[in-house]
Each structure stands twice: as C-alpha cells, then as structure tokens.
Coordinates of C-alpha atoms and ligand atoms in Angstrom, one line a residue:
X51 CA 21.3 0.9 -33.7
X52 CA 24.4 2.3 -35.4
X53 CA 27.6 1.1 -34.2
X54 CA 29.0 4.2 -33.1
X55 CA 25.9 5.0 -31.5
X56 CA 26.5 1.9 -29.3
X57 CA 30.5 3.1 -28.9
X58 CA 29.7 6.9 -28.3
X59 CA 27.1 5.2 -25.2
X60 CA 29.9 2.9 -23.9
X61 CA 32.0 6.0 -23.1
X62 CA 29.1 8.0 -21.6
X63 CA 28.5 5.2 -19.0
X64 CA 32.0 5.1 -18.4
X65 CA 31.8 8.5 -17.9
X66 CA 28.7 8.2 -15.7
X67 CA 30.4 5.3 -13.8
X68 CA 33.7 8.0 -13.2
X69 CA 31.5 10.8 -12.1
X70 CA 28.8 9.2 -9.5
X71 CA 31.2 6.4 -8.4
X72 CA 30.2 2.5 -8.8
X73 CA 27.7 1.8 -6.2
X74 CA 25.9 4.4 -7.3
X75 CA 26.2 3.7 -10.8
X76 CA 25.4 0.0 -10.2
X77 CA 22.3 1.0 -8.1
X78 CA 21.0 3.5 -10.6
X79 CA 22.5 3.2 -14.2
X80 CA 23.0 -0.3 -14.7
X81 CA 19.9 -1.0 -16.0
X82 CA 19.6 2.1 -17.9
X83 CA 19.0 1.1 -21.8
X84 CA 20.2 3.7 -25.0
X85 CA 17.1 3.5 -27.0
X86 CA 17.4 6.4 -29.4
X87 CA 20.0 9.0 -30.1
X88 CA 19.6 12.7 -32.5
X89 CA 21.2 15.6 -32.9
X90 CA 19.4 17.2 -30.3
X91 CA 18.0 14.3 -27.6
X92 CA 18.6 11.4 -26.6
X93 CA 16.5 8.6 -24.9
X94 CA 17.0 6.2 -23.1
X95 CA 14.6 3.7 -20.8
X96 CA 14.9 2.0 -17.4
X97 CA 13.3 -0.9 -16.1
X98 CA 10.5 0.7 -13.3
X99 CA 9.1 4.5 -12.5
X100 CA 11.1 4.1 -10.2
X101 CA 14.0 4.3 -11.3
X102 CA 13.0 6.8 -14.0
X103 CA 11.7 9.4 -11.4
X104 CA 14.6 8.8 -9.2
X105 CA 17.5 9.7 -12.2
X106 CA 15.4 12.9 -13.2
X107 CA 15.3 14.1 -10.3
X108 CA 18.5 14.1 -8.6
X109 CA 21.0 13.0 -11.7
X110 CA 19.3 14.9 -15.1
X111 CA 21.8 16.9 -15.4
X112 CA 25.1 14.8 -15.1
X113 CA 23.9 12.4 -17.3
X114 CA 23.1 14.9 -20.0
X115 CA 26.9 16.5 -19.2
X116 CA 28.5 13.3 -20.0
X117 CA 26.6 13.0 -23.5
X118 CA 27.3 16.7 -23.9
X119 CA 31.1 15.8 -24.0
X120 CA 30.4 12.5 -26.8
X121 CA 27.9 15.0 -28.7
X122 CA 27.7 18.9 -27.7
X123 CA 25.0 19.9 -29.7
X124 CA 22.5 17.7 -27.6
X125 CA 20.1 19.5 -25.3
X126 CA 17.9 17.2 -23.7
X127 CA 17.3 13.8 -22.4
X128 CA 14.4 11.6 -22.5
X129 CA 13.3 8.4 -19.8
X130 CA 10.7 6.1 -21.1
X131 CA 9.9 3.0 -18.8
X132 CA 10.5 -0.2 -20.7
X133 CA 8.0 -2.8 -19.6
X134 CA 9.4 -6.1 -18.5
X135 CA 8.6 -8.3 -21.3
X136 CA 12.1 -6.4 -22.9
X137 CA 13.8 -8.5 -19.9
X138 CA 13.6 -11.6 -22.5
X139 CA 13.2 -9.9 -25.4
X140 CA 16.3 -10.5 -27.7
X141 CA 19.0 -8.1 -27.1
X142 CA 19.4 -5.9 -28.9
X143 CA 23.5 -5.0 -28.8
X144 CA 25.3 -8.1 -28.4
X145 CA 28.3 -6.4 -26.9
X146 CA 26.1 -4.6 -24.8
X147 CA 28.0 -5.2 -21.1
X148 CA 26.3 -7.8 -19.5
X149 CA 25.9 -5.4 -16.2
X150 CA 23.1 -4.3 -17.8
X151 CA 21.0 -7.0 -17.0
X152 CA 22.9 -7.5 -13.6
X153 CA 19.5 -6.7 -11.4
X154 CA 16.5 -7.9 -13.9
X155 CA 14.7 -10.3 -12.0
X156 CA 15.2 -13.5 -13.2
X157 CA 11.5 -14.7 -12.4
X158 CA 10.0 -14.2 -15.6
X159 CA 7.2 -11.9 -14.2
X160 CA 5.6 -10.4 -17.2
X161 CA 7.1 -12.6 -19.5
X162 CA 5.1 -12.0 -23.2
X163 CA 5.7 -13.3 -25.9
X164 CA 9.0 -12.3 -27.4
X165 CA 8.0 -10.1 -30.8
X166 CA 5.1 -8.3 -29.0
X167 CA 5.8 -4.4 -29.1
X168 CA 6.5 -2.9 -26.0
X169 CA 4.1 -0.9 -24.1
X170 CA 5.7 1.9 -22.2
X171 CA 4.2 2.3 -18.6
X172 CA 4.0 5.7 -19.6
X173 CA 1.3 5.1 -21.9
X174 CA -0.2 2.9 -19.6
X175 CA -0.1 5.4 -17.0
X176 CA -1.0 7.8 -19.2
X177 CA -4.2 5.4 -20.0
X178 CA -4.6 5.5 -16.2
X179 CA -4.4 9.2 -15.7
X180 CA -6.7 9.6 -18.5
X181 CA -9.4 7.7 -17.1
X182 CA -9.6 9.8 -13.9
X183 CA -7.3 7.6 -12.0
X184 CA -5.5 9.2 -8.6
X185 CA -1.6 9.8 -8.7
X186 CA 0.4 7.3 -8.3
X187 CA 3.7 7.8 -5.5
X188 CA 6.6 5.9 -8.0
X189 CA 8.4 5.1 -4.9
X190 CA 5.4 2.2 -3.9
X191 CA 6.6 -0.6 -6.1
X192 CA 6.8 -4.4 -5.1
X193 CA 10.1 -3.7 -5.2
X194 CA 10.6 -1.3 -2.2
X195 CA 7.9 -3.4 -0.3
X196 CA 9.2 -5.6 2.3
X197 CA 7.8 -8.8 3.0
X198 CA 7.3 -10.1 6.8
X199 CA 4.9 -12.1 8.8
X200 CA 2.3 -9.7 8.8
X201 CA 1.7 -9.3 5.2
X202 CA 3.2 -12.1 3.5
X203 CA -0.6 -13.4 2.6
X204 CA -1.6 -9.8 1.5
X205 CA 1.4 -9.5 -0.3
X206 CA 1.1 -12.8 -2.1
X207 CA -2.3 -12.1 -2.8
X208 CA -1.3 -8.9 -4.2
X209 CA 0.7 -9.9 -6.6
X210 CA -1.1 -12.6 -7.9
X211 CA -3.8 -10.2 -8.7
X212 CA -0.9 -7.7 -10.6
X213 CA 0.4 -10.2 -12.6
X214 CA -2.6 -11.5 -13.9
X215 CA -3.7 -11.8 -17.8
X216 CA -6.3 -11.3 -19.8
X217 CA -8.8 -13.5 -20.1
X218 CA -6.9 -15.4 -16.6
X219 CA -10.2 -16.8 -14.0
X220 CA -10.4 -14.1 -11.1
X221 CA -9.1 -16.1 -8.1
X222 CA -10.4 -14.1 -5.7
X223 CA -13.1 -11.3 -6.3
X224 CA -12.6 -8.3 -4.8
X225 CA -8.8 -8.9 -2.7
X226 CA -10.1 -6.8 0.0
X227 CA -7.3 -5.6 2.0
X228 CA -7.3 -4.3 5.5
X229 CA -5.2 -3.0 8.3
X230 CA -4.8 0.2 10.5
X231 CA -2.9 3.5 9.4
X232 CA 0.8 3.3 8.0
X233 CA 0.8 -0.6 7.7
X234 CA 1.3 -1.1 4.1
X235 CA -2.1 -0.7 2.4
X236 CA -1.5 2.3 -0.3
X237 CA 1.8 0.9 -1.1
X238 CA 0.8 -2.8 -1.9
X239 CA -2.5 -1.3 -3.9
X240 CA -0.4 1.5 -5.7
X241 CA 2.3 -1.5 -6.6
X242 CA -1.0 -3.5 -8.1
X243 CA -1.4 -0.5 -9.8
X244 CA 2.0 0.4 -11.3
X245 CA 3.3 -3.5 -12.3
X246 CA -0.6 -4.2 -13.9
X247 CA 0.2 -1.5 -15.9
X248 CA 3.6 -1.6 -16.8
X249 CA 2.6 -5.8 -17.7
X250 CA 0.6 -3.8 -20.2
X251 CA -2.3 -6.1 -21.0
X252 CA -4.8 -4.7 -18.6
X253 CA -5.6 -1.6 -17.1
X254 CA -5.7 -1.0 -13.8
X255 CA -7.4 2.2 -12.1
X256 CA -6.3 3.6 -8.9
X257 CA -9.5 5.9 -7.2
X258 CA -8.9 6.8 -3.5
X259 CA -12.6 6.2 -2.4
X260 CA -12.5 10.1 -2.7
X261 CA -11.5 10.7 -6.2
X262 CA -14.3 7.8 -6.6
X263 CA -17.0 9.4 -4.8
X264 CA -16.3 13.1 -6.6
X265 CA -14.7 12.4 -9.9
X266 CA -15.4 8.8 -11.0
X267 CA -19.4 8.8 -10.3
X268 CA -20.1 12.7 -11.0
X269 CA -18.4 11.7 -14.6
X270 CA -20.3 8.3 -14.7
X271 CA -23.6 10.5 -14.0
X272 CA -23.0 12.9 -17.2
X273 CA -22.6 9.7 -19.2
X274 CA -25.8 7.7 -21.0
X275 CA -25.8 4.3 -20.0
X276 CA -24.3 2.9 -22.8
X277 CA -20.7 5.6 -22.4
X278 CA -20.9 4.2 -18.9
X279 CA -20.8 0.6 -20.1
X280 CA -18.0 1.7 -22.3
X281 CA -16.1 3.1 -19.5
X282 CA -16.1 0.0 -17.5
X283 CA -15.3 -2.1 -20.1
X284 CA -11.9 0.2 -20.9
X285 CA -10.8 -0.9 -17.1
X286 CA -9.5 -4.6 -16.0
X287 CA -8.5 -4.1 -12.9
X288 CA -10.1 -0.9 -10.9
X289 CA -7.9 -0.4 -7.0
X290 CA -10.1 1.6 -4.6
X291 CA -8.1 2.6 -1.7
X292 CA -9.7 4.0 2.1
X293 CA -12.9 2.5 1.3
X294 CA -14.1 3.3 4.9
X295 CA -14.6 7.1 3.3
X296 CA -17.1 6.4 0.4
X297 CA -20.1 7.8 2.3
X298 CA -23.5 8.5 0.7
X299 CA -26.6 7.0 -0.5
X300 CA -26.2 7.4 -4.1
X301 CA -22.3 7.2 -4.3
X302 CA -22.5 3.4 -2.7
X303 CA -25.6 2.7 -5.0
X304 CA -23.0 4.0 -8.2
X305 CA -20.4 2.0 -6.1
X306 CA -22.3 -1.3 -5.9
X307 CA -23.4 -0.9 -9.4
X308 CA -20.1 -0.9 -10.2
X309 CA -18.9 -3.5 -8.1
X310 CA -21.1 -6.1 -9.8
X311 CA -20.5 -5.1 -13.1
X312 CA -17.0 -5.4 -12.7
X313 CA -17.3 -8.6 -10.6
X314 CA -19.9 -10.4 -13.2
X315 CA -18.0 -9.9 -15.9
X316 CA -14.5 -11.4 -15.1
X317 CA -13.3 -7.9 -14.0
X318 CA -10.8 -7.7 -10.9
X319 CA -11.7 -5.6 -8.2
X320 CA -9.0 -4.7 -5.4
X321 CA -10.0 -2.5 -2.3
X322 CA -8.5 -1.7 0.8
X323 CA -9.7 -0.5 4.3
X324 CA -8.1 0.4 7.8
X325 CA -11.1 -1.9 9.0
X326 CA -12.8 -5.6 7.7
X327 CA -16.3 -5.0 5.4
X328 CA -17.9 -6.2 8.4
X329 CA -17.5 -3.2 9.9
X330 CA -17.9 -0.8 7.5
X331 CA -20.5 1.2 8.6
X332 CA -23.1 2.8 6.7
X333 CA -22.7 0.7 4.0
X334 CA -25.5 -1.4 2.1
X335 CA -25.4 -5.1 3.1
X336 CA -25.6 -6.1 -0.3
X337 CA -22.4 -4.3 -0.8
X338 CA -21.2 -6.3 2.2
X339 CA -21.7 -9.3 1.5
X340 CA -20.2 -8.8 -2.0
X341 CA -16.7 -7.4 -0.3
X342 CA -16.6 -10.1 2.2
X343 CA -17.2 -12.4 -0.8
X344 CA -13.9 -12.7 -2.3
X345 CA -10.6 -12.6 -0.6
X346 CA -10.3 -10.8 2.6
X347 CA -6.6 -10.7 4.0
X348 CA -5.8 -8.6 7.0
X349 CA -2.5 -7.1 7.6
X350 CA -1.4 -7.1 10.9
X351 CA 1.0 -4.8 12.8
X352 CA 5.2 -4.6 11.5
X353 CA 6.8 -6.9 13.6
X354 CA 10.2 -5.9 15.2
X355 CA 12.3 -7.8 12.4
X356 CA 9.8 -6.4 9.7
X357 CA 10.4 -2.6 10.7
X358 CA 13.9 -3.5 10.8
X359 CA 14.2 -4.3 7.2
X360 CA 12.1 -1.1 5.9
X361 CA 14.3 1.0 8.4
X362 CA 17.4 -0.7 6.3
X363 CA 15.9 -0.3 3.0
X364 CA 15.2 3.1 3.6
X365 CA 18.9 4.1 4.9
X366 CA 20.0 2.6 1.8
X367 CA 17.8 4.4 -0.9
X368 CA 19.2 7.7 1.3
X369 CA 23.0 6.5 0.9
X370 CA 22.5 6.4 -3.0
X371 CA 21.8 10.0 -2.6
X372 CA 24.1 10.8 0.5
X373 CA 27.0 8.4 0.1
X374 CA 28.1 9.7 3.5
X375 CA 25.1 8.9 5.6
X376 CA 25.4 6.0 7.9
X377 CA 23.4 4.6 10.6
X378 CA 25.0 2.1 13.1
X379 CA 23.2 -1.4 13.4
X380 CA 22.7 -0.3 17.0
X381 CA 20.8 3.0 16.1
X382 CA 18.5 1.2 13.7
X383 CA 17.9 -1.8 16.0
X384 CA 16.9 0.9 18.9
X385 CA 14.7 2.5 15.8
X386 CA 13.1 -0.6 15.4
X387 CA 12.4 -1.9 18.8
X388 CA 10.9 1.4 19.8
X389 CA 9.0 3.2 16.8
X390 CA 6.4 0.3 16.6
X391 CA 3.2 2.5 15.5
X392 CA 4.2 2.6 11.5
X393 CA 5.9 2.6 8.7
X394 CA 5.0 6.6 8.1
X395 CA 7.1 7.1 11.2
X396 CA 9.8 4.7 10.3
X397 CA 10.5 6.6 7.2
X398 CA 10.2 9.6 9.6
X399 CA 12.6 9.0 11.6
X400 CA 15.4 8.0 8.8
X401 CA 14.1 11.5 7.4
X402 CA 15.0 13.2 10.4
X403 CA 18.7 11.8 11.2
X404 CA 19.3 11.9 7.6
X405 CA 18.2 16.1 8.0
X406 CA 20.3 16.4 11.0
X407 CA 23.1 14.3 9.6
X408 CA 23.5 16.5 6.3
X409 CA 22.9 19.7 7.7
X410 CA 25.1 19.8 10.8
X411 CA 27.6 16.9 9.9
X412 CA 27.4 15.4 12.7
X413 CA 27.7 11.2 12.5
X414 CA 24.7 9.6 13.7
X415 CA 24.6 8.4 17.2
X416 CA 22.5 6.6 19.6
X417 CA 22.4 9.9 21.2
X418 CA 21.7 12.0 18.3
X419 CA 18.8 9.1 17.5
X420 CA 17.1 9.4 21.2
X421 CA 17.2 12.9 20.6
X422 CA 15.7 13.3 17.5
X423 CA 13.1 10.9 17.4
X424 CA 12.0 11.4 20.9
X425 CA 8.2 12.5 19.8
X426 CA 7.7 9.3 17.6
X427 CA 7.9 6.9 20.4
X428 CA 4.3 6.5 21.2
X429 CA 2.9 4.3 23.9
X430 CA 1.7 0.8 22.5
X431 CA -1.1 1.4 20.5
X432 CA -4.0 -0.4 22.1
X433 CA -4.5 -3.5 19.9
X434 CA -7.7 -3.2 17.9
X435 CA -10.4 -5.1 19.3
X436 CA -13.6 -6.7 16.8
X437 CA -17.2 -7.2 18.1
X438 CA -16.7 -10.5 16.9
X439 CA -13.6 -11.0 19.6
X440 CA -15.6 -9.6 22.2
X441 CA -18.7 -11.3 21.6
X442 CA -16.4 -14.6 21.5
X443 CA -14.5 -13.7 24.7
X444 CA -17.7 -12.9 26.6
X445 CA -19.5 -16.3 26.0
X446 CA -16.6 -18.2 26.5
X447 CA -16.8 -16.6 30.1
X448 CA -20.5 -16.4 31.2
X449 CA -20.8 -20.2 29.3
X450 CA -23.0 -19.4 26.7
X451 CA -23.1 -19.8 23.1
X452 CA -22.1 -16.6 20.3
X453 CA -25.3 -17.3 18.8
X454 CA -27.5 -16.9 22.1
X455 CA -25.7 -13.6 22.7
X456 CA -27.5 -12.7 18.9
X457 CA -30.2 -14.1 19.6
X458 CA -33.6 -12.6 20.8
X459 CA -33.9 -15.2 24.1
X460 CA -34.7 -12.8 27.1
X461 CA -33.3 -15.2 30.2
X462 CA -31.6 -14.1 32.5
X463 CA -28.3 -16.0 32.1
X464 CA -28.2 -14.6 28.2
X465 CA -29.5 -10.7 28.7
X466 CA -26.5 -10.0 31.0
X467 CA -23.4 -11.4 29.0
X468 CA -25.1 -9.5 26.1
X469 CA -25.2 -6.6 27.7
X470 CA -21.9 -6.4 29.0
X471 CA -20.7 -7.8 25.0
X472 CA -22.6 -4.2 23.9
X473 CA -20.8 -2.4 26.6
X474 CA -17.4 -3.6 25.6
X475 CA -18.5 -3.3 22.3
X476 CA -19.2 0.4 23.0
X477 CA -16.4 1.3 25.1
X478 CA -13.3 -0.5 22.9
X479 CA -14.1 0.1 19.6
X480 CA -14.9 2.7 17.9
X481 CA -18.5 1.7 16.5
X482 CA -21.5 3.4 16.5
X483 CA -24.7 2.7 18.8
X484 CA -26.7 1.4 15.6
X485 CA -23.5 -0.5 14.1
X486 CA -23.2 -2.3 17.8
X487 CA -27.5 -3.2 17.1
X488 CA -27.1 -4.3 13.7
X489 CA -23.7 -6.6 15.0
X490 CA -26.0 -8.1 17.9
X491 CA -28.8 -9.8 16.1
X492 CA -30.2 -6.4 14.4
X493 CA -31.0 -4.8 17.7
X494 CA -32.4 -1.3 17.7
X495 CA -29.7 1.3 18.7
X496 CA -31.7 2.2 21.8
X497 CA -31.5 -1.0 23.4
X498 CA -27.7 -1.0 23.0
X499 CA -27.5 2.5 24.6
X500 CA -29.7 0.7 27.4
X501 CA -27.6 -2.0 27.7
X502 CA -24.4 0.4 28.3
X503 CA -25.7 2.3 31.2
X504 CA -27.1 -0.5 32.9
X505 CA -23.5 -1.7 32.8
X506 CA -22.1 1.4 33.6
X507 CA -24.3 2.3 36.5
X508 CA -23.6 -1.6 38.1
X509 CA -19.5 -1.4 38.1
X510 CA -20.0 1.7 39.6
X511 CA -22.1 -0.6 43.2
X512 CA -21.1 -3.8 41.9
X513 CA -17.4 -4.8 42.8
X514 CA -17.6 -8.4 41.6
X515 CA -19.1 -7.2 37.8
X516 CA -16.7 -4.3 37.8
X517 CA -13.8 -6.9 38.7
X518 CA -15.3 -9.2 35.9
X519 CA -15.6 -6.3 33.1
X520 CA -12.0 -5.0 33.8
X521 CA -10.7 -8.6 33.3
X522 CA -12.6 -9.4 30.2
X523 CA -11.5 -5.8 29.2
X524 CA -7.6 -6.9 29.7
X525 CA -8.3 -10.1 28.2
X526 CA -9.5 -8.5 24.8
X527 CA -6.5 -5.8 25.1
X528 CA -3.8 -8.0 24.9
Ligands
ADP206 P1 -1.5 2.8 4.8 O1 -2.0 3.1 3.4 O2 -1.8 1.4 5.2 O3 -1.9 3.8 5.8 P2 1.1 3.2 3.6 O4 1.0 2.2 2.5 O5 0.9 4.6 3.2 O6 0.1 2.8 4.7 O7 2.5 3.0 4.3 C1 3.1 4.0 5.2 C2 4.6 4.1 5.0 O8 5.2 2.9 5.4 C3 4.9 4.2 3.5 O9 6.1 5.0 3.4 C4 5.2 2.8 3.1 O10 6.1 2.8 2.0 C5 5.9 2.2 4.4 N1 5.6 0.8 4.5 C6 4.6 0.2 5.1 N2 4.7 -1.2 5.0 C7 5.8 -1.4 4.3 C8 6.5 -2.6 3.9 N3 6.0 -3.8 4.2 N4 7.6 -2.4 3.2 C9 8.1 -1.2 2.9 N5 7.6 -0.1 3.3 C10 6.4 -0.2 4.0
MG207 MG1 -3.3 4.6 2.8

C-alpha cells in the first residue's frame, strides 16, 4: 500500500479518534484495518461480524466524513471481515500503530498457515446463505458469550467443535446441546456457526429445525440422489437448532438419513434442544440412540454471578452507543438477584432502563429499576423434573430397584411405586401418556392413564398416600 495511502489513513483515525472520543474509538476502531483505497471507495476490514454490523450501523457515516475531509471525491465505504488467520499474518504496514492489534486475541485460534489467502467470512457466509442456511444474529459470537458454571462444559465443547480442521477426528458426534428457553442455546450454536466459518476451512450450516423441515428436505426431495450426495458433501459442519420442532414421518426419515450420512463420513453434526434426546418425543429410536450417541451436555440455569456478568456486558455494549448511560452496581446486582428466568429478559431489562434513561433523562435508580422491570420478575420457575429423576426418587423410597419399576413383574410391592412414578410422571412434566409408556418399560399408553387415576382417586381417601405423593412431589421440585 502506497505510503501516502497509509499517511492520509493515519489522519482519518486521528480524526475518528477526535470525533467519537477514545473509549469508543478503542472499543470499535482499533482494530479496524485500511485494505484498499480509490477515488471513489474505500475499504477497509475488521476482525468479527460483529464488529462490522455494529460500525455500519450506527457510525457509517462519520467514518466516511472523516475520509471525506483526506479525499472529497470519495462516496462510499466498504467493511469486509478479515478472518483470523490475518492476526499472524505478516503485517502489512510496519508503522502501522501497534493499537491496532491491541484486542486480537493472543490464543492463536485459527491460526493457518501464514501465506494462505484470506477467506472473508463474507464469502463464507455467503457460502452459508447460499446453501439454504437460516440468518445468522452477528451479535451471538463467542465473544459476547459469557462463560459460568452452567455452561462452561457446553461452552468448551462448543468451541472445540468451531475450531476444528479438516480432516481433524470428530470428538464427539453430534454435540447435542440442551437446556430450557433463553439459556444460551442459539447463541453458542450461531457462534459455532459464525467462527467455523470465518476459520474458513469448513462450512458450517445453520437450519433452525424449521428451515430444515421446509427448506432443506423439500430442496433435498427435488434433487436425484447423486445432487443430494453432492450437497452433503459441500457441508462440514451442519448446526440444527430447536430440534424438539422437526415433526413428521418423512422429515425425520430425511433427517436420520442425513444424520448418518453426515456422521459416517467424518462430518460434524451440532444440535440443540430445550429438552435431552431422551425425551424427544415422536421421534424414531434409531434417531435416538444416534443423538444420545455423541456428546450430550446440558446447560443448566444462569446462576446469580453468571447473569451478573451478561447484565454488565450488556450495559457496556449500550455505553459504546450511549456514553451517558450508567447503571449503579446496586441496580444491576438487584437486576441479577431477581430476573432469574433468562437471558432474553436480562437483555430486556437493560433495554428498558436504557429506553427510559435516554428518552426522559432521568439517571437510573433503584427506583426507576423496581419500576420498570416490575413484570419481568417471575416467580421461581419450577425446576424441570426428568422421568428418569422421578423414577430414581420413587424407588429410592418404596425400596425397590429402577429396573423393577420397568419391568413387567405384577407384585404388589412394585405395581404401586410404578404407578405413583407414572403419576408424577404425568403430573410434573410435560410428557405425553404414550411417551410416559414407552419411558416405563414400553407400556401401552392406556395402562399409564390407568395408573394416574388410580392414583388420583386414592390421595383423594388416602391421607397417608396423599402425604407420601406430596413429599416425593417436593422432593423432585427442589
Ligand atoms: P435459547 O436459544 O437457549 O432459548 P438464546 O441463545 O436465544 O437462548 O439466549 C437468550 C438471550 O440471552 C440472548 O440475548 C443471549 O445472547 C443471552 N444469553 C444467554 N446465555 C448467555 C451467556 N452465557 N452469555 C451471554 N449472553 C447470554
Ligand atoms: Mg433458541
């Protein structure tokens, strides 16, 4: 690159650095690279999609004033992503300020060999749009995802699977990720997504189990055989989120198909689920036993400290827009201690003070907070209870074994636990009548409706069994 090119770019960041003030342009610009410079454009790359997204949309036009006044005839500015192998790749201006690699992570993720051309994650999104894939949100990176108790496994797991090579052994085949609503899922799976892709050796395909069921398969079912082959073979790495919505006959049968293809040939499969395979219902037990045969890592609810940190991370992507905007450690410690659902409410509430803060200018107070978040404090949710807990619970209290419970033995010291398991079965989880069968021993879904009214006409003139039920109830709850 010329050397007045380099100069002219000098003075625009100083510019930049004068107009947006230097924690913002430390947060935002620092890492922004000059790649290319005409009469009429100029463009330049940053490090994630991120980033990119973020400076068109709320800073387009002061960067392009500040190369107006280097260059007036220029008109336009372009942001290409930069994958991170250009994090070791020789640099390329020698006086280039070293801020601009202030921020890379020093971990060598996606390290490549230094000459190797860089792939833009735009054309590897663009490789990912074009084979059907589902939008991506650029906000769900690794990078905004904070790591805690509950997820640190998931999380790990994760990013093994994003960072992995061509031709690397699968360690775990499918990652099969589940939790309940707002706990992480989409972001960690759309992160997988976006860092496989900007890595650029393998492409990774985002389907919600919707865009799977409706676009993927109906386009598979146009194709011969052999275009269907060559599909699969275009994707390393295919992310199916809210797997507990593929429904259908002949979309699981496309779906198992192409879960073993995938899967016998070396291909990484990730999926994720608000509930373990085991209780997927309605789904084929081949398919199953192939999702509970890889990795299957739960995430469990955002601890205290864990919301705390997303609450922080949060206020602070606002300040870079709203300088102004502050939230007292006490506010977002109350924040935290009482909007314990999810993250989706979490981000909520910064949402609203931030609204309330801007548009009437008031500061934000413990007050204000109370107020304005009133409607997101929801009473504990109950904790989710598996068959497999209460079947565990209820023989550890009527003394028998788990696998009596299953089994088809008709005594009278084994029907009764099992019938109060179905009960409990029916009454705290949300499972089906032949779901509840199949989970006791593959039992008809008639005898498990038989087993919950006996039980519920005997609490009703049995104290001592009601008295038992409520406890064992209160035992699983907590
Ligand atoms: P799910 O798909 O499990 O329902 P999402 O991934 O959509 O949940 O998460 C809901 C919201 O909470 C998103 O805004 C997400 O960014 C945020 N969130 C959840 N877990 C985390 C985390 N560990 N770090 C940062 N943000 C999180
Ligand atoms: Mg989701």
């Amino acid at each position: 690159m010329a050397k007045n090119e380099q100069e002219c770019w000098a003075r625009v960041k100083d510019r930049l650095r004068t107009t947006v003030g230097d924690d913002v342009y430390n947060s935002w610009f620092a890492r922004v690279d000059l790649e290319q410079l005409n009469s009429e454009a100029v463009h330049m790359s940053v490090p994630t999609r991120f980033l990119k997204s973020w400076i068109q949309t709320h800073y387009a036009e002061r960067v392009l004033g500040c190369w107006q006044e280097e260059l007036p005839n220029l008109n336009r500015i372009e942001l290409t992503v930069r994958t991170p192998a250009r994090s070791i790749a020789p640099v390329k201006d020698a006086k280039a300020p070293t801020e601009e690699r202030r921020g890379e992570r020093g971990d060598g993720r996606g390290v490549q060999e230094g000459g190797r051309a860089p792939i833009s994650a735009m054309s590897a999104s663009a490789g990912h749009d074009a084979l059907g894939g589902s939008p991506l949100d650029p906000r769900l990176t690794f990078e905004t995802f904070v790591i805690g108790r509950s997820n640190t496994l998931a999380h790990a797991a994760a990013r093994q699977v994003a960072e992995g090579r061509r031709g690397d052994t699968v360690m775990f085949n499918p990652l099969y990720i589940h939790a309940g609503v707002g706990l992480g899922k989409t972001h960690l799976l759309q992160a997988i997504t976006f860092t496989g892709n900007a890595i650029g050796q393998r492409k990774v395909l985002y389907l919600t189990a919707e865009k799977f069921m409706y676009g993927f398969v109906s386009a598979l079912k146009t194709q011969t055989a052999l275009a269907f082959k060559e599909t699969l073979r275009a994707i390393d790495v295919l992310v199916i989120d809210d797997m507990q919505f593929l429904q259908g006959k002949s979309t699981q049968a496309e779906f198992c198909h192409t879960l073993n293809a995938l899967i016998d040939s070396g291909r990484q499969v990730v999926i994720a689920a608000d509930r373990p395979p085991s209780d997927l219902e309605s789904l084929d037990d081949r398919v199953r036993s192939r999702l509970a045969g890889g990795l299957v890592v739960e995430m469990g609810s955002l601890g205290e400290e864990l919301r705390l940190e997303i609450l922080k991370s949060r206020v602070a992507v606002a300040r870079h827009l709203h300088p102004s905007f502050d939230v007292p450690a006490p506010v977002l410690e109350y924040l935290a201690r009482t909007i314990t659902h999810n993250g989706r409410d979490l981000e909520g509430a910064i949402n609203r003070l931030l609204a309330h803060n801007t548009l009437s200018g008031h500061a934000v107070t413990l007050e204000m907070a109370e107020r304005e978040v009133r409607d997101l404090i929801r009473p504990q949710e109950p904790r989710r209870v598996k068959i497999e807990d209460i079947q565990r619970v209820v023989a550890r209290q009527y003394n028998v074994s788990r696998s009596d419970l299953l089994s088809s033995r008709r005594t009278a010291n084994v029907v009764r636990p099992r019938q109060v398991a179905m009960y409990l079965a029916k009454t705290l989880t949300l499972r089906s009548l032949p779901e509840i069968g199949r989970r006791f021993g593959g039992r008809d879904h008639t005898t498990v409706l038989h087993a919950v009214r006996k039980i519920e006409a005997l609490v009703g003139r049995d104290a001592a069994l009601a008295d038992e039920v409520e406890l064992l109830k209160r035992m699983l709850q907590e």
